[in-house]
C-alpha cells in the first residue's frame, strides 16, 4: 500500500472512498452518523482524519489519528452526533493513510536477526548504517552478492508487499522507483524490506507467513543500484515516513548478536 491522501468535502450522500484494501465510509445512527473503516490489509492501517462538520459533534474530536487493526471490518472511528435536529447537517473530511502503526513506540530492540542469506554463506557488508554512498540518515545495510543469490528471511513474519516486475537498473536515485522488493511485517509492528531482488525473484507471495531463515527470493541489482547486492532495512511506518531502525544479528555460534560493521564480512552460522 502506498500512502493515500484525499480530500473529500461533500454532503453526506457520497462519502465513501476506497484504495487498495482500506475503505472509509459512514452509516446512519439514531443520533447522526458513524464513521467506519474496513481494513483488509495484513497489517494495521493508520489514518489521519480532519473532519469538517456542520451541526455535528464528533465523539473523538475533529482531528485525530486512528490505528485500524489488520483484517478488521466495521471499525468505528468516531460518532457524529446531530447538535440541532431542526437544522441541516453536513460533513466531509481530509484524510491520509498508510499501512503500519503510526503510534508504535515499543518494539523488540533485542531481537536477534539471522543474516539474510543461506546458512553457511559469507558476504561482505559493502555499506552500513548511515553509509556515505546512499545510506545517509538511513539505517540500511548492503550485502554485496552476485545476482541470483538466495535471500532468506532475517526474521519471521507475514509478507505484505512485493514488487518483482522491474529489470531496469541505474546508479542515480531517480531509479529507486524501479526497485524490486519484498516487505515482511513482524509481530512487534516493525517491517523489513529486502530490496533489489531480481525480476520475478520472489519465492513468496503476499499473505504468506514466513519463518526466520526461510528462503524468500533471489537477489539482483534492479532499481537504484551500483552493482549486485541486497539492500536490507528494518523500519517502523508512520503515515508519511519510514523510520529505519538499527538491529542486531547473530554472527556465529556462541557469539552474542551485534550490529554489523561496514566493510566486514559475515558468515551465517544459524
Ligand atoms: Zn543500500
Coordinates of C-alpha atoms and ligand atoms in Angstrom, one line a residue:
X1 CA 0.0 0.0 0.0
X2 CA 1.2 3.5 -0.9
X3 CA 0.3 6.5 1.2
X4 CA -3.0 7.8 0.0
X5 CA -4.1 11.4 0.5
X6 CA -7.6 12.5 -0.2
X7 CA -9.8 15.5 0.4
X8 CA -13.5 14.7 0.4
X9 CA -15.7 17.7 1.0
X10 CA -19.2 16.8 0.3
X11 CA -22.7 16.3 1.5
X12 CA -23.3 13.0 3.3
X13 CA -24.6 11.2 0.2
X14 CA -21.3 10.4 -1.4
X15 CA -18.9 10.0 1.5
X16 CA -17.1 6.7 0.7
X17 CA -13.8 6.0 -0.8
X18 CA -11.5 3.0 -1.1
X19 CA -8.0 2.4 -2.1
X20 CA -6.1 -0.8 -2.1
X21 CA -7.6 -2.8 0.8
X22 CA -8.7 0.0 3.0
X23 CA -12.1 1.7 2.9
X24 CA -13.6 4.6 4.9
X25 CA -17.4 5.0 4.9
X26 CA -20.3 6.0 7.2
X27 CA -23.6 4.6 8.5
X28 CA -26.6 6.4 9.9
X29 CA -27.3 6.0 13.6
X30 CA -30.1 7.2 15.9
X31 CA -28.2 10.3 16.7
X32 CA -26.5 11.0 13.4
X33 CA -23.7 9.1 11.8
X34 CA -20.8 6.7 12.5
X35 CA -17.5 6.9 10.6
X36 CA -16.2 3.4 9.9
X37 CA -13.2 1.7 8.3
X38 CA -12.7 -1.7 6.7
X39 CA -9.1 -2.8 6.7
X40 CA -8.4 -5.9 4.6
X41 CA -4.6 -5.5 4.8
X42 CA -2.4 -7.9 6.8
X43 CA -1.1 -5.0 8.9
X44 CA -2.7 -2.3 10.9
X45 CA -3.5 0.8 8.8
X46 CA -3.1 4.3 10.3
X47 CA -5.3 7.1 9.1
X48 CA -5.3 10.8 9.9
X49 CA -8.7 12.3 9.6
X50 CA -9.6 16.0 9.7
X51 CA -13.3 16.5 9.8
X52 CA -15.3 19.4 8.5
X53 CA -18.6 19.4 10.4
X54 CA -21.8 21.5 10.2
X55 CA -24.3 20.9 13.0
X56 CA -22.5 17.8 14.1
X57 CA -20.3 16.8 17.1
X58 CA -17.5 14.2 16.7
X59 CA -17.1 11.9 19.8
X60 CA -13.4 11.6 19.0
X61 CA -12.6 15.2 18.1
X62 CA -12.3 16.8 14.7
X63 CA -8.7 15.9 14.0
X64 CA -7.3 12.6 15.0
X65 CA -5.0 9.7 14.1
X66 CA -6.6 6.2 14.2
X67 CA -4.9 2.8 14.0
X68 CA -7.3 0.3 12.4
X69 CA -6.2 -3.3 13.3
X70 CA -5.4 -5.8 10.5
X71 CA -8.2 -7.7 8.8
X72 CA -11.0 -5.7 10.6
X73 CA -14.4 -4.8 9.2
X74 CA -16.7 -2.0 10.5
X75 CA -14.2 -0.5 12.9
X76 CA -15.7 2.6 14.4
X77 CA -13.5 5.7 14.1
X78 CA -15.9 8.3 15.5
X79 CA -19.5 9.0 16.0
X80 CA -21.0 12.2 14.6
X81 CA -24.0 13.3 16.7
X82 CA -26.5 15.9 15.4
X83 CA -26.5 19.1 17.6
X84 CA -29.8 20.6 16.5
X85 CA -32.3 18.3 14.7
X86 CA -34.2 21.3 13.2
X87 CA -31.1 22.4 11.1
X88 CA -29.4 20.7 8.2
X89 CA -26.2 18.7 8.7
X90 CA -23.2 18.5 6.5
X91 CA -19.8 16.8 6.8
X92 CA -16.7 16.0 4.9
X93 CA -13.1 15.2 5.7
X94 CA -9.5 15.4 4.7
X95 CA -7.6 12.1 5.2
X96 CA -4.3 10.4 4.7
X97 CA -3.5 6.8 5.4
X98 CA -0.7 4.3 5.2
X99 CA 0.0 0.8 6.4
X100 CA 1.6 0.3 9.8
X101 CA 1.0 1.6 13.3
X102 CA 1.8 5.3 13.3
X103 CA 1.8 5.3 17.1
X104 CA 4.3 2.4 17.6
X105 CA 6.7 3.2 20.4
X106 CA 7.5 -0.2 21.8
X107 CA 9.1 -2.9 19.6
X108 CA 11.6 -5.6 20.3
X109 CA 15.0 -3.9 20.2
X110 CA 16.8 -7.1 21.3
X111 CA 15.5 -9.3 18.6
X112 CA 18.4 -11.5 17.2
X113 CA 18.1 -11.4 13.4
X114 CA 19.6 -14.0 11.1
X115 CA 21.8 -12.8 8.3
X116 CA 19.5 -12.6 5.3
X117 CA 21.2 -15.3 3.2
X118 CA 21.8 -19.1 3.1
X119 CA 23.2 -20.8 6.1
X120 CA 27.0 -21.3 5.7
X121 CA 27.3 -18.5 3.1
X122 CA 29.6 -15.5 3.6
X123 CA 29.1 -12.0 2.2
X124 CA 30.7 -8.5 2.6
X125 CA 28.8 -5.7 4.2
X126 CA 29.7 -3.2 1.5
X127 CA 27.7 -0.3 3.1
X128 CA 26.5 0.0 6.6
X129 CA 24.2 2.3 8.7
X130 CA 24.3 5.9 7.6
X131 CA 26.8 4.9 4.9
X132 CA 28.3 7.7 2.7
X133 CA 27.2 6.3 -0.7
X134 CA 23.5 6.0 -0.4
X135 CA 22.5 5.4 3.2
X136 CA 22.8 9.0 4.6
X137 CA 20.5 9.3 7.6
X138 CA 19.2 5.8 6.9
X139 CA 19.8 2.6 9.0
X140 CA 20.3 0.4 5.9
X141 CA 22.7 -2.5 5.2
X142 CA 24.1 -3.5 1.8
X143 CA 25.3 -7.1 1.4
X144 CA 27.4 -7.5 -1.8
X145 CA 26.3 -10.7 -3.5
X146 CA 26.0 -12.0 -7.1
X147 CA 22.7 -11.8 -8.9
X148 CA 20.6 -14.9 -8.1
X149 CA 21.9 -15.4 -4.6
X150 CA 19.3 -17.0 -2.3
X151 CA 17.7 -14.5 0.1
X152 CA 16.5 -15.9 3.4
X153 CA 14.2 -14.2 6.0
X154 CA 16.2 -12.4 8.7
X155 CA 13.1 -12.6 10.9
X156 CA 9.7 -14.4 10.6
X157 CA 6.5 -12.5 9.8
X158 CA 3.9 -12.1 7.1
X159 CA 4.6 -11.0 3.6
X160 CA 2.7 -7.7 3.0
X161 CA 4.1 -6.2 -0.2
X162 CA 6.1 -7.5 -3.2
X163 CA 7.4 -5.8 -6.3
X164 CA 9.3 -8.0 -8.7
X165 CA 8.3 -6.7 -12.1
X166 CA 11.2 -4.5 -12.9
X167 CA 14.5 -5.2 -14.6
X168 CA 15.9 -1.7 -15.1
X169 CA 18.9 -0.5 -13.2
X170 CA 20.8 2.8 -12.9
X171 CA 23.2 4.4 -10.5
X172 CA 21.2 7.6 -9.6
X173 CA 18.4 8.0 -7.0
X174 CA 15.7 8.5 -9.7
X175 CA 15.9 4.8 -10.4
X176 CA 14.6 4.0 -6.9
X177 CA 11.2 3.9 -8.4
X178 CA 12.3 0.7 -10.3
X179 CA 13.4 -1.1 -7.1
X180 CA 12.1 -4.6 -6.7
X181 CA 11.4 -5.7 -3.1
X182 CA 9.8 -8.0 -0.6
X183 CA 8.3 -6.4 2.6
X184 CA 7.7 -8.6 5.7
X185 CA 5.7 -7.4 8.7
X186 CA 6.9 -8.6 12.1
X187 CA 4.8 -9.4 15.2
X188 CA 6.1 -6.4 17.1
X189 CA 4.8 -3.9 14.5
X190 CA 8.1 -3.4 12.6
X191 CA 8.7 -4.2 8.9
X192 CA 11.7 -5.5 7.0
X193 CA 12.4 -4.7 3.3
X194 CA 14.6 -6.8 1.1
X195 CA 15.5 -4.6 -1.9
X196 CA 16.8 -5.0 -5.5
X197 CA 15.7 -8.6 -5.9
X198 CA 15.9 -9.9 -9.5
X199 CA 12.9 -9.7 -11.9
X200 CA 10.4 -12.4 -10.8
X201 CA 12.8 -13.2 -8.0
X202 CA 10.2 -13.6 -5.1
X203 CA 9.7 -17.1 -3.8
X204 CA 6.8 -16.0 -1.6
X205 CA 3.5 -14.2 -2.1
X206 CA 1.6 -11.5 -0.2
X207 CA -0.2 -13.1 2.8
X208 CA 2.4 -15.9 3.2
X209 CA 3.6 -16.5 6.8
X210 CA 7.4 -16.9 6.7
X211 CA 9.7 -18.4 9.3
X212 CA 13.1 -17.0 10.3
X213 CA 15.7 -18.4 7.9
X214 CA 13.2 -19.4 5.2
X215 CA 14.1 -18.9 1.5
X216 CA 12.1 -15.9 0.3
X217 CA 13.7 -14.9 -3.1
X218 CA 16.7 -14.3 -5.2
X219 CA 19.0 -11.2 -5.2
X220 CA 19.5 -8.9 -8.1
X221 CA 20.7 -5.4 -9.0
X222 CA 17.4 -3.9 -10.0
X223 CA 16.4 -0.2 -9.4
X224 CA 18.9 2.3 -7.9
X225 CA 22.0 0.1 -7.5
X226 CA 25.7 0.5 -8.4
X227 CA 26.0 -3.3 -8.7
X228 CA 24.6 -6.6 -7.5
X229 CA 23.7 -6.5 -3.8
X230 CA 20.9 -6.9 -1.2
X231 CA 19.7 -3.7 0.5
X232 CA 18.1 -4.5 3.8
X233 CA 16.2 -2.3 6.2
X234 CA 14.0 -2.7 9.3
X235 CA 11.6 0.1 9.9
X236 CA 8.5 1.3 11.5
X237 CA 6.0 3.1 9.3
X238 CA 4.3 6.4 10.1
X239 CA 1.6 7.8 7.9
X240 CA 4.2 9.8 5.9
X241 CA 7.6 8.3 6.7
X242 CA 9.7 5.2 7.2
X243 CA 11.7 5.3 10.4
X244 CA 14.6 2.9 9.8
X245 CA 15.9 1.0 12.9
X246 CA 19.3 -0.5 13.9
X247 CA 19.1 -4.2 14.6
X248 CA 21.4 -6.9 15.9
X249 CA 22.4 -10.1 14.0
X250 CA 23.6 -13.5 15.1
X251 CA 27.0 -13.9 13.5
X252 CA 28.5 -17.1 14.9
X253 CA 28.0 -20.0 17.3
X254 CA 28.3 -18.8 20.9
X255 CA 28.8 -15.2 19.9
X256 CA 26.3 -12.5 21.0
X257 CA 24.2 -10.7 18.4
X258 CA 25.8 -7.5 17.2
X259 CA 25.3 -4.5 15.0
X260 CA 27.1 -5.1 11.7
X261 CA 30.1 -3.0 10.7
X262 CA 30.7 -1.7 7.2
X263 CA 33.5 -3.5 5.1
X264 CA 33.4 -6.6 7.4
X265 CA 32.4 -10.0 6.1
X266 CA 29.9 -12.2 7.8
X267 CA 29.1 -15.9 7.7
X268 CA 25.6 -17.1 8.6
X269 CA 26.1 -19.8 11.2
X270 CA 22.5 -20.2 12.3
Ligands
LIG1 ZN1 21.6 0.2 0.1

